[in-house]
Coordinates of C-alpha atoms in Angstrom, one line a residue:
X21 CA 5.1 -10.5 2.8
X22 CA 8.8 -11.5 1.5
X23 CA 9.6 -10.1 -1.7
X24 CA 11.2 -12.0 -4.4
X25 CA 14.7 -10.3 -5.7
X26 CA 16.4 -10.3 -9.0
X27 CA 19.5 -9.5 -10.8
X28 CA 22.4 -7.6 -8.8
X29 CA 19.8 -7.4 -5.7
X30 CA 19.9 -11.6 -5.6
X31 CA 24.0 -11.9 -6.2
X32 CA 25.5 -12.2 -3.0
X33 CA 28.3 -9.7 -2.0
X34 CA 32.4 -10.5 -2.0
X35 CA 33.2 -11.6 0.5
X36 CA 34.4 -8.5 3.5
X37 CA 36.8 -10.5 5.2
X38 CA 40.5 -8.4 5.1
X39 CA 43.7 -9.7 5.4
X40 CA 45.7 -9.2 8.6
X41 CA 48.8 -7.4 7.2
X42 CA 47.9 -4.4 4.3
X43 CA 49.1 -1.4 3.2
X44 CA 47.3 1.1 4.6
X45 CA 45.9 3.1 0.9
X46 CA 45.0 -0.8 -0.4
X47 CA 43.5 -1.1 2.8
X48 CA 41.4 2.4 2.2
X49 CA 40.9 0.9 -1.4
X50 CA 39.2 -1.9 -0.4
X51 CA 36.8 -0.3 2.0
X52 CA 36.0 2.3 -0.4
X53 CA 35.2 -0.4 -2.7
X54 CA 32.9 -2.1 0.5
X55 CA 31.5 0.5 0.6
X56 CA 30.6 1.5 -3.2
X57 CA 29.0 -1.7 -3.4
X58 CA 26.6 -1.6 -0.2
X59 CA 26.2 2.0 -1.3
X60 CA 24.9 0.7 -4.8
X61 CA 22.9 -2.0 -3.8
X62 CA 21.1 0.1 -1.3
X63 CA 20.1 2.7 -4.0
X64 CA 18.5 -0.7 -5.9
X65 CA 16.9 -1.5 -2.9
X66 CA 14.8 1.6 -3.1
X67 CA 14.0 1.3 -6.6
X68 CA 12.8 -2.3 -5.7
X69 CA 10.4 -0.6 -2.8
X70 CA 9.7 2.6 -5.0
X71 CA 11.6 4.6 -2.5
X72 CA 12.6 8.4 -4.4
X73 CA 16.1 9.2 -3.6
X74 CA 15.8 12.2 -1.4
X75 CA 15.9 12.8 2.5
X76 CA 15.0 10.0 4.6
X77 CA 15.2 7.0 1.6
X78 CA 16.9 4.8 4.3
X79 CA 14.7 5.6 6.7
X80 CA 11.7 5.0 4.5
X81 CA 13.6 1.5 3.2
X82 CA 14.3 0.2 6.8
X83 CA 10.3 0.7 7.7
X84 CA 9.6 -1.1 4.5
X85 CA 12.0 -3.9 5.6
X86 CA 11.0 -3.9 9.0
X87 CA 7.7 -4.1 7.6
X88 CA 8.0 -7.3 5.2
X89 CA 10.2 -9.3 7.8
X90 CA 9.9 -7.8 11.7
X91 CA 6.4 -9.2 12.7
X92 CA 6.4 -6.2 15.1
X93 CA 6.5 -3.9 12.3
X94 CA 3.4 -5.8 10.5
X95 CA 0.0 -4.9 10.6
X96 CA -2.4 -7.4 12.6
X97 CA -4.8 -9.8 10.8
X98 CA -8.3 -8.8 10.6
X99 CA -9.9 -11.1 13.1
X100 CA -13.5 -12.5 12.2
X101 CA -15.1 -14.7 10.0
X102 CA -14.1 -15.1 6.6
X103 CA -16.1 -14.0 3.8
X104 CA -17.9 -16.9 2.1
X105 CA -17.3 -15.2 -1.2
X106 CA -13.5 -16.2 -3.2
X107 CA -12.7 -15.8 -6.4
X108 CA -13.9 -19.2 -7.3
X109 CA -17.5 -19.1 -6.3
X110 CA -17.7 -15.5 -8.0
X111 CA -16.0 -16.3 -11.4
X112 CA -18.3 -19.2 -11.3
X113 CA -21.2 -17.3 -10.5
X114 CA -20.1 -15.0 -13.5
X115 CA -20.0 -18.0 -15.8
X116 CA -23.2 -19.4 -14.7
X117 CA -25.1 -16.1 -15.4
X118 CA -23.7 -16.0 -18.6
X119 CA -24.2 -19.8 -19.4
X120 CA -28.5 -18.7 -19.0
X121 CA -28.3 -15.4 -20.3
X122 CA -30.8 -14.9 -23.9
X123 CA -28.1 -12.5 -25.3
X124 CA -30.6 -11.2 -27.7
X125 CA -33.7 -11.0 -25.5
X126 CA -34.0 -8.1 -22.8
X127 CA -36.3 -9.9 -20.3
X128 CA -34.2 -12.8 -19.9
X129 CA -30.8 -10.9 -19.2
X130 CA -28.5 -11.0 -16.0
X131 CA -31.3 -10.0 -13.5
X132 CA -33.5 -12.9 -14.8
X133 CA -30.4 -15.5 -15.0
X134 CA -29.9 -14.2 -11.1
X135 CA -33.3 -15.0 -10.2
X136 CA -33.0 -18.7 -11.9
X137 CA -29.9 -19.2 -10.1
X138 CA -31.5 -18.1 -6.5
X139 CA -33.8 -20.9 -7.1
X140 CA -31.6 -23.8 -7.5
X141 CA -28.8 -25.4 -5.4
X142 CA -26.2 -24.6 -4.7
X143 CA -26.7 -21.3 -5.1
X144 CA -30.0 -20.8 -2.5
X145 CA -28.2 -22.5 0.2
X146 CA -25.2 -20.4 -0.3
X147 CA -27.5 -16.9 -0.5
X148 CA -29.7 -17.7 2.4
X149 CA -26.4 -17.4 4.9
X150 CA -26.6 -13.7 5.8
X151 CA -23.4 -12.1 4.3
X152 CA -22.0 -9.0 5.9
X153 CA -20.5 -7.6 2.5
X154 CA -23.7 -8.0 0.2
X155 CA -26.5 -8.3 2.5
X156 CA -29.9 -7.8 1.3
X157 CA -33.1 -9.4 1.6
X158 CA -33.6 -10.1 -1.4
X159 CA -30.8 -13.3 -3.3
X160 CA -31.5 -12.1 -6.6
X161 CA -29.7 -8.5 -6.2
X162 CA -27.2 -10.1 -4.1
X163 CA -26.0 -12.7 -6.8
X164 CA -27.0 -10.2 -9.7
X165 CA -24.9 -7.1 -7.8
X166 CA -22.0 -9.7 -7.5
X167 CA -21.9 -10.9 -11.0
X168 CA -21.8 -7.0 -11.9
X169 CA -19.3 -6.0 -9.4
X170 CA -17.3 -9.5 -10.7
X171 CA -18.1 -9.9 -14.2
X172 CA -14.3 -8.1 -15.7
X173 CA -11.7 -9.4 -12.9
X174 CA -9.5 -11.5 -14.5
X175 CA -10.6 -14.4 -12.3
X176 CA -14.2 -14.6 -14.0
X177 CA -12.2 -14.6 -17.8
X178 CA -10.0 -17.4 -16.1
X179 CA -12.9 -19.3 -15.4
X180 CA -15.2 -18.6 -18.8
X181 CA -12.0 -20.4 -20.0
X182 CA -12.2 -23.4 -17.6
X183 CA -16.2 -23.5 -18.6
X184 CA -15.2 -23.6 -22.6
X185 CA -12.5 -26.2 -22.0
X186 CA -15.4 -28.6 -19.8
X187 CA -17.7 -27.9 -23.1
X188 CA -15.3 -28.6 -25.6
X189 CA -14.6 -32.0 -23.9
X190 CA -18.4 -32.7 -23.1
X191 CA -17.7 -32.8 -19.7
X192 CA -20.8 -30.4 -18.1
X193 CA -21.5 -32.4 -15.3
X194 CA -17.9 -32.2 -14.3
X195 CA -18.2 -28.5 -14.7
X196 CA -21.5 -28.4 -12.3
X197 CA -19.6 -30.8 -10.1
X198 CA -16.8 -28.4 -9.4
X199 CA -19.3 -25.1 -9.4
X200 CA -21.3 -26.8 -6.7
X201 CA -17.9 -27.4 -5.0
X202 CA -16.9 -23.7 -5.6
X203 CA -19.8 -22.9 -3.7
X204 CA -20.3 -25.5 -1.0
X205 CA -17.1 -25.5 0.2
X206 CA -15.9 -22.0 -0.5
X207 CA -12.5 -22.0 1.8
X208 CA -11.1 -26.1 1.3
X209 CA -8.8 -26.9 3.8
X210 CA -6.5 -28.5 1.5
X211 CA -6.0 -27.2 -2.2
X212 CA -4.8 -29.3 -4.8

């Protein structure tokens, strides 16, 4: 993972080229200077990795180094099939609960809006796929355990913000169109 850099830890060094004749203290001068700079660059370095100053720091910032750009020193993918749970289908899942929710009525509250859901497409295609993370035998707790485990991630407030816009502008079939979408297709080859 390459990390973006700001302010002094972006600007690149003077150049370290030295001239072929000089005095020997404005030669020591200019190294010390070398080496003041790398010296405080280094230290912001650390702050940039959360590295303490103490024992080992440079140690502990060439692993993390190593780590971001040395593919040697990076950890190796999880192999297997992906989840077909994103962020997309579960914020819309999130938003479709809420969109059949009765607010003021007990018996028709998330577990009920679940169970409507598990009926319809896309929704009981999508749950009757076994899934390794939520598996039960039952798609009602699956999609009712996922909209709790979902419901405050910044995702599902994204897309209760998508879902108002498509309502303000009338456009609800466009909505189900790209819910359906969500769902069918959860990992698109090509993303707009």
């Amino acid at each position: 993972m390459k990390k973006r850099f700001e302010g002094a830890l972006a600007t690149p060094i003077k150049s370290r080229e030295l001239p072929a004749l000089l005095a020997e203290e404005k030669l020591a001068g200019l190294l010390a200077e070398h080496s003041k700079e790398d010296t405080e660059k280094l230290l912001l370095l650390c702050g940039h990795y959360g590295i303490a100053a103490g024992d080992g720091m440079f140690y502990r910032l060439a692993l993390a180094l190593a780590r971001d750009f040395v593919p040697g020193f990076q950890e190796q993918k999880r192999r297997g099939a992906r989840s077909k749970w994103t962020p997309f289908n579960k914020a819309a899942l999130v938003v479709e609960i809420e969109r059949i929710v009765w607010p003021d009525d007990r018996t028709h509250g998330v577990k009920w809006a679940a169970m409507q859901l598990a009926k319809d497409e896309p929704w009981r295609s999508f749950i009757k796929e076994r899934e390794s993370d939520y598996t039960s035998p039952d798609p009602t707790e699956v999609l009712r355990k996922m909209y709790y485990d979902f419901r405050n991630d910044r995702w599902a407030n994204v897309m209760r913000d998508a879902f108002k816009l498509h309502e303000h502008n009338g456009e609800i079939p466009k909505w189900e169109s790209q819910v359906a979408d969500f769902v069918n297709n959860p990992h698109p080859k090509k993303v707009l």
